[in-house]
XYZ file of C-alpha atoms in Angstrom:
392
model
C -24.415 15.248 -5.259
C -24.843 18.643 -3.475
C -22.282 19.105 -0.537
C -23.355 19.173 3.144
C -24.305 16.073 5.533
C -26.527 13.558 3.843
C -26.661 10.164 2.890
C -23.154 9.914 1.335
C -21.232 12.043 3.525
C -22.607 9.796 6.397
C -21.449 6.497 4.068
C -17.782 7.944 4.122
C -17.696 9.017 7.717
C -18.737 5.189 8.662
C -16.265 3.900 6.524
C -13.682 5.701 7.925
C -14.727 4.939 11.604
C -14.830 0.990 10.287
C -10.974 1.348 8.504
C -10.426 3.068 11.837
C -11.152 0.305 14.145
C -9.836 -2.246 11.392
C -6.466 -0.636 11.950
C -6.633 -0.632 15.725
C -7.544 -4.088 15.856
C -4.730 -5.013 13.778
C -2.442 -2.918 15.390
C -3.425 -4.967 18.529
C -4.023 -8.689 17.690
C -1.604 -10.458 19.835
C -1.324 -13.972 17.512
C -0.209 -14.778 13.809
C 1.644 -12.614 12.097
C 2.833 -9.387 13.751
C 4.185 -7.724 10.904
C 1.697 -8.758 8.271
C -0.859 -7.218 10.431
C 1.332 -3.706 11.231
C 1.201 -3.172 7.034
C -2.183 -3.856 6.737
C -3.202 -1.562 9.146
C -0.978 1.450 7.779
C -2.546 0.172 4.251
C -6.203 0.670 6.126
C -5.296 4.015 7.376
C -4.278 5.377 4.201
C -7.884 4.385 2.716
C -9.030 6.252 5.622
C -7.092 9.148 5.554
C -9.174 9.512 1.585
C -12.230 8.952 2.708
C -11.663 11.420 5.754
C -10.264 14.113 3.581
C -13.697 13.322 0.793
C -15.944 13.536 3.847
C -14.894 17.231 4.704
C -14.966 18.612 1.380
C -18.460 16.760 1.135
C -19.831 18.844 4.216
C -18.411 21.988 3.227
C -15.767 22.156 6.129
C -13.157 24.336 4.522
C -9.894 24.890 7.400
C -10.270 20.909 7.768
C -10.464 20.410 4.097
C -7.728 22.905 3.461
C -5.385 21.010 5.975
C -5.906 17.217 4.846
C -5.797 17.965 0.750
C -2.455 17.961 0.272
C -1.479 15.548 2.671
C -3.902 13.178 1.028
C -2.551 13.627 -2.379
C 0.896 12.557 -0.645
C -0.224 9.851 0.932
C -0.909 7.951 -2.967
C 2.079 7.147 -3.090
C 2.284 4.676 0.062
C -0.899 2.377 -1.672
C 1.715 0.800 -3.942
C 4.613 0.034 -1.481
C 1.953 -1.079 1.597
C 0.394 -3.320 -0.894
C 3.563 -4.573 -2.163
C 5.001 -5.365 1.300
C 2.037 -6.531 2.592
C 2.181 -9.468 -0.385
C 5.884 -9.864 0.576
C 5.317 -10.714 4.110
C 2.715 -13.343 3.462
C 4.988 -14.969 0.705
C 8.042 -15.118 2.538
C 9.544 -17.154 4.839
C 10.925 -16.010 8.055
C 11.095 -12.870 9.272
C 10.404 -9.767 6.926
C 11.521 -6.491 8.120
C 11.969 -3.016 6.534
C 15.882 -2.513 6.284
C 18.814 -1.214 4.048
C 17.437 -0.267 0.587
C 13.806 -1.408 1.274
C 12.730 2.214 3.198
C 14.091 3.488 -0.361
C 10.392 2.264 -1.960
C 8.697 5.365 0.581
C 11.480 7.757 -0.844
C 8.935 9.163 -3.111
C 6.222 9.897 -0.561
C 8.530 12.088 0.659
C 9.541 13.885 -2.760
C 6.136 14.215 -3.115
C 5.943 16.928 -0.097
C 8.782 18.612 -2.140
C 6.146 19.068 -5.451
C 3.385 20.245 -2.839
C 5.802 22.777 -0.597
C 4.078 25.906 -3.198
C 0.745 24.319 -1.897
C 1.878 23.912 1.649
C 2.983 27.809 1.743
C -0.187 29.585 0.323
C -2.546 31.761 2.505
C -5.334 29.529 3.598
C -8.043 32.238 1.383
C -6.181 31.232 -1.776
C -5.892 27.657 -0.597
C -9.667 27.678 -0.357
C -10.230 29.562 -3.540
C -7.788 27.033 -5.311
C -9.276 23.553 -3.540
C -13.078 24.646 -4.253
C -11.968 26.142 -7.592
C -12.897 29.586 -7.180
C -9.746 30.597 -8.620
C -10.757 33.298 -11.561
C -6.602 34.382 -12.336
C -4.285 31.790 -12.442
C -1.162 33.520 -11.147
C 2.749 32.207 -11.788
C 2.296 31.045 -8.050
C -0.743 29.263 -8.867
C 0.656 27.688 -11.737
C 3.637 26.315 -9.513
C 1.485 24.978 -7.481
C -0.908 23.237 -10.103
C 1.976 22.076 -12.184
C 3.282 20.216 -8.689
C -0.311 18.403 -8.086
C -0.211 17.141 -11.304
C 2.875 15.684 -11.515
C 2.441 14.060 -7.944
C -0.915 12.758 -9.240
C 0.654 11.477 -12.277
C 3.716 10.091 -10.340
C 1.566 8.444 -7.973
C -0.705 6.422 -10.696
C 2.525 5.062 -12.047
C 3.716 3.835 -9.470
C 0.249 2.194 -7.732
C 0.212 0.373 -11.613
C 4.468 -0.488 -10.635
C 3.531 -1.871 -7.754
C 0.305 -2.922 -8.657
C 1.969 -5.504 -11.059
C 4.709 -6.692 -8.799
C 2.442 -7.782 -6.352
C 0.468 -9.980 -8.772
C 4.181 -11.217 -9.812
C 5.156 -12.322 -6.301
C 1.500 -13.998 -5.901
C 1.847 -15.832 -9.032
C 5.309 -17.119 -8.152
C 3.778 -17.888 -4.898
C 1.271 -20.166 -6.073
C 3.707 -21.762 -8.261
C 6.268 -22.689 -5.269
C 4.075 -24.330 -3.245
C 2.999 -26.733 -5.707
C 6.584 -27.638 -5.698
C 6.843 -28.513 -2.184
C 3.031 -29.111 -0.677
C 0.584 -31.517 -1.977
C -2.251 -29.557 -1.130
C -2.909 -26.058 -1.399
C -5.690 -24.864 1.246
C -4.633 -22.698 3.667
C -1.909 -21.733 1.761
C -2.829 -20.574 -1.438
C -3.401 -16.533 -1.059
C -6.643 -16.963 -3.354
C -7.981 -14.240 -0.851
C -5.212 -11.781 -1.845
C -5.736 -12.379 -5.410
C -9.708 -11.224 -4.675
C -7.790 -8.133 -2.815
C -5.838 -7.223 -5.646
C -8.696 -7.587 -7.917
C -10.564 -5.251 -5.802
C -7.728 -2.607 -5.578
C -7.129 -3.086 -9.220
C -11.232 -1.903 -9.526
C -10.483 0.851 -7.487
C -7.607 1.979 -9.341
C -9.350 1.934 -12.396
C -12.192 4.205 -11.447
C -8.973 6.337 -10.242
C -7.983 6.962 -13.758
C -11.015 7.363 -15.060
C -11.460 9.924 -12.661
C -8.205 11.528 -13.339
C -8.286 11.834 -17.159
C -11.834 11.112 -18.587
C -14.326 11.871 -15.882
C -14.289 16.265 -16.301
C -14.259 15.503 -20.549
C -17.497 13.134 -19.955
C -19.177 15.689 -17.274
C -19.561 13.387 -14.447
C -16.271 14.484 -12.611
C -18.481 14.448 -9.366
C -20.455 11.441 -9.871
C -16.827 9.418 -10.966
C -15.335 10.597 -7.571
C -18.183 9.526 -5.312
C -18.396 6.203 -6.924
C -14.696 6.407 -6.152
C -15.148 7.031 -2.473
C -18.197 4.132 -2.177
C -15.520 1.586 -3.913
C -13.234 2.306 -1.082
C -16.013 2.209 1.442
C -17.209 -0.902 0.368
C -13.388 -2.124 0.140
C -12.427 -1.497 3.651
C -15.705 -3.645 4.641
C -14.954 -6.472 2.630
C -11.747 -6.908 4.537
C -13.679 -6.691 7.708
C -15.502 -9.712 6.983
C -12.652 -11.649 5.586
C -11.034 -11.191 8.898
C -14.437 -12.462 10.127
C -15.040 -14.719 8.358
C -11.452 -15.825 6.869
C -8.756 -15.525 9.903
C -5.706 -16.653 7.635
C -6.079 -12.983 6.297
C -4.940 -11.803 9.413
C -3.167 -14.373 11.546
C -1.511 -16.834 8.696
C -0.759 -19.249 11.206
C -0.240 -22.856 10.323
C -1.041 -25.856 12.435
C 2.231 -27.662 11.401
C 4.563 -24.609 11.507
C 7.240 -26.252 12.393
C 7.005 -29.658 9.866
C 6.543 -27.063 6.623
C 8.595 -26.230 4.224
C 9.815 -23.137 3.902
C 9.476 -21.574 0.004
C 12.435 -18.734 -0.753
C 13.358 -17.474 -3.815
C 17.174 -18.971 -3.043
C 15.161 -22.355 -2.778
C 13.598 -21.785 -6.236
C 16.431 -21.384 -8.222
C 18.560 -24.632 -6.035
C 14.859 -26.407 -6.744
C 13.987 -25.897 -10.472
C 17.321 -25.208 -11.923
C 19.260 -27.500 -10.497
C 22.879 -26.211 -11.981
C 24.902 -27.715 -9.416
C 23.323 -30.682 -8.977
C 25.054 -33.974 -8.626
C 22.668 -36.129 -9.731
C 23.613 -38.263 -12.929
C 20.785 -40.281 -15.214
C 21.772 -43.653 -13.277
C 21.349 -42.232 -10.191
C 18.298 -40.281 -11.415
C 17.007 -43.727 -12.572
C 17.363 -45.135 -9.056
C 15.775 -42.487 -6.952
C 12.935 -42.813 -9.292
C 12.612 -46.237 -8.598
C 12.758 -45.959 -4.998
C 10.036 -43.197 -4.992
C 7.589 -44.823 -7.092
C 8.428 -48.223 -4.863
C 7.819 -45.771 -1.349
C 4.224 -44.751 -2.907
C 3.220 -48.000 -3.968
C 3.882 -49.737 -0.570
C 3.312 -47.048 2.262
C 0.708 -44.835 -0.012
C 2.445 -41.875 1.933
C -0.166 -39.774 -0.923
C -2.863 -40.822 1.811
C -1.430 -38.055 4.105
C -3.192 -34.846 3.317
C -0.277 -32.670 5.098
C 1.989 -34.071 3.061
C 5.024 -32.240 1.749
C 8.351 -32.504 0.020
C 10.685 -32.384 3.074
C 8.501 -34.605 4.856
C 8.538 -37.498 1.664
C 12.368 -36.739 1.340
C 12.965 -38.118 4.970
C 10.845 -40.703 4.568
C 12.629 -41.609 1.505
C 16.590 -40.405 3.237
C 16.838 -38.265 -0.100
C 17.884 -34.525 -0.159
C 14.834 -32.533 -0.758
C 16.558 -31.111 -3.353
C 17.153 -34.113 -5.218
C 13.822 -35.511 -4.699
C 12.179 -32.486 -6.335
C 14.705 -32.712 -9.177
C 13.576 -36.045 -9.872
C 9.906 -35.231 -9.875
C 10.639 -32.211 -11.857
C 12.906 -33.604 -14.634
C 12.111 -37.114 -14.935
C 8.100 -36.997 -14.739
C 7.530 -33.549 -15.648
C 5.912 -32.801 -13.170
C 5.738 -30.309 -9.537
C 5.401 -32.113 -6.129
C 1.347 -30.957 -6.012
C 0.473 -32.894 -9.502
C 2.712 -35.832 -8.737
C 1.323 -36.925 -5.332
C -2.707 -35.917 -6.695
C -2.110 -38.227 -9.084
C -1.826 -41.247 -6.858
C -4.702 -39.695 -4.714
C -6.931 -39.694 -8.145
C -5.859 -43.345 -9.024
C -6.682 -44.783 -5.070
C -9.791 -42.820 -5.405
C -10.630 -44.528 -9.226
C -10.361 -48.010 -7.460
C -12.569 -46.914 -4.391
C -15.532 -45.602 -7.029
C -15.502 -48.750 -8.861
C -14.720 -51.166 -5.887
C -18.211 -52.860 -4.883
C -17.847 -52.873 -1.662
C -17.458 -48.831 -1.887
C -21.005 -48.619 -3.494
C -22.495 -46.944 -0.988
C -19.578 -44.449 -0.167
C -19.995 -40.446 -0.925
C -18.237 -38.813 -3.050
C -16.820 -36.499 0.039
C -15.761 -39.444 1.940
C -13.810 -41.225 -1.051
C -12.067 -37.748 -1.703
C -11.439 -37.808 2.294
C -10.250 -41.434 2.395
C -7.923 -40.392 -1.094
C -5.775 -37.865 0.934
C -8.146 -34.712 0.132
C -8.470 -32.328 1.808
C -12.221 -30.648 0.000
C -14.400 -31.945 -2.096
C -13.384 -28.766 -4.504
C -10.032 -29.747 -4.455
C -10.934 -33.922 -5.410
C -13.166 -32.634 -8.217
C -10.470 -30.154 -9.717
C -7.878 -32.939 -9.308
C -9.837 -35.642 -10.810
C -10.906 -34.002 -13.633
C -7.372 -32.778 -14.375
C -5.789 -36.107 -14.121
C -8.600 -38.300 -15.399
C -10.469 -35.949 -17.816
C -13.466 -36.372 -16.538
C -15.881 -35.704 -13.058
C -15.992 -38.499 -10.155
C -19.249 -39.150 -11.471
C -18.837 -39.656 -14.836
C -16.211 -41.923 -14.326
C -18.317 -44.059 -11.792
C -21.122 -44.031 -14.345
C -18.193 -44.941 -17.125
């Protein structure tokens, strides 16, 4: 695409004025949580610092495109820890704050003005010459300076695919702690992130195409722009979530105060259970009482339920209710209390007096929350659709 204002140029300046007023009204929202929103925002910014620095080599604007290229390659290396943070704050409980050995993961952003300094010191002709490559002798100064791009560029990339990986970690182990202590999973389940990560994951491989097969295939230019759209269309998509999908940027919950909270210290007292005092007679008991609680109150009926609010019911340590569950029915809080919700829904399908019940309302009455979330349920625990077993 030739340089100079056109259609594409205009595409990246819009983007950039969106991600602009994305961070500002993060920056600002007065509700849910603070410091989820602050990272977002200085994620947002660094998207539109990119697009900012591709929109003014686009239109030819050389002393602004001389001043933002190295800063831009610099700023790669905050993607990874903004992302990674950003994941942290949403899966932890309590208060997350940068401390101690945790500003250590933006030590390399500032290295990475170390590799650049040659850069940072050249003439702004040679600069010029060097960032439209114009450059006919490569000189030992030049050199300096091209061997520092590339291994900031290289640096960066591995750690964005670090990072990258750790955050899909943490969501993972995410998802597989609150089925341990909630018996439903809406509202709470980061599937939003995961589409996040996917996209960032699409943008970073168009990255490294662009980096080390786009100037072998000859479409260096057309691999960039598609590069620049991807982030353009990025920083929209999390306009609309916040739209559309305010647990993205608040994460408040209704019932604060009655939820659990999930830690990694209360993984390893939860599934490990090393120091626990429970014995198999007293294992046997609890069981009994549980299964006794369920069939009399049908506490499953609750769709808020969760383990610390079943363990008071029950005047068991959470701890030792969740070992129970765990160890003696092999199964996590989530499956466990579904279960019952799939069995009082079988007798509602095939109770004639239900007849003329929908399918939504049975799942409702059950202790669902969604229809999606009956279906999946049912079919998991019954092998087969609502329907099907009706028809059965």
């Amino acid at each position: 695409m030739e340089p100079g204002f056109n259609l594409y140029s205009t595409i990246l300046l819009m983007g950039a004025a969106h991600g602009l007023f994305l961070a500002l009204a993060l920056l600002n929202a007065r509700g849910g949580n603070v410091t989820a929103h602050r990272f977002l925002a200085a994620l947002t910014l660094v998207f539109v610092a990119d697009l900012i620095d591709s929109f003014f080599l686009q239109v030819n604007y050389h002393a602004a495109a001389i001043w933002s290229s190295g800063v831009s390659e610099s700023l790669n290396f905050l993607y990874g820890p903004l992302t990674y943070f950003y994941i942290c704050v949403l899966t932890k409980s309590g208060v997350y704050r940068l401390t101690g050995k945790r500003w250590l993961h933006f030590l390399p952003f500032a290295i990475s003005y170390l590799l650049l300094l040659p850069y940072f010191l050249l003439d702004a002709d040679l600069k010029t010459e060097l960032l439209y490559g114009d450059v006919d002798i490569v000189t030992p100064e030049l050199a300096l300076v091209v061997l520092g791009f590339d291994i900031a560029t290289l640096a960066s990339i591995l750690l964005i695919g670090i990072y990258f990986t750790l955050g899909i970690r943490r969501l993972h182990r995410h998802s597989r702690d609150i089925r341990e202590q909630f018996s439903y999973t809406e509202r709470i389940n980061l599937n939003w992130m995961r589409n996040l990560l996917i996209g960032l994951g699409v943008i970073y491989v168009v990255y490294l195409v662009a980096i080390f097969y786009s100037e072998s295939l000859g479409f260096e230019d057309e691999i960039i722009n598609l590069l620049m759209i991807l982030v353009v269309i990025f920083i929209y998509t999390m306009g609309y979530l916040g739209l559309h999908q305010p647990t993205i940027f608040s994460q408040q919950n209704d019932k604060q105060d009655e939820e659990p909270k999930v830690n990694e210290a209360d993984e390893t007292e939860i599934k490990k259970y090393r120091k626990s005092a429970l014995d198999s007679e007293m294992t046997e008991i609890l069981l009994s009482e549980l299964k006794s609680h369920m069939v009399k109150k049908k506490t499953y009926l609750d769709n808020t339920l969760t383990l610390p609010q079943l363990s008071r019911q029950l005047d068991i340590p959470h701890h030792y209710l969740s070992q129970v569950i765990n160890e003696r029915l092999n199964q996590n809080f989530f499956d466990f209390i579904n279960r019952y919700r799939v069995e009082e829904a079988k007798q509602q399908l095939i109770h004639p007096e239900q007849a003329g019940k929908n399918i939504l309302a049975i799942a409702l009455d059950s202790g669902f929350n969604s229809k999606s979330a009956f279906y999946t349920a049912f079919k998991k625990h019954a092998g087969m659709t609502p329907t099907q077993f009706k028809h059965s």
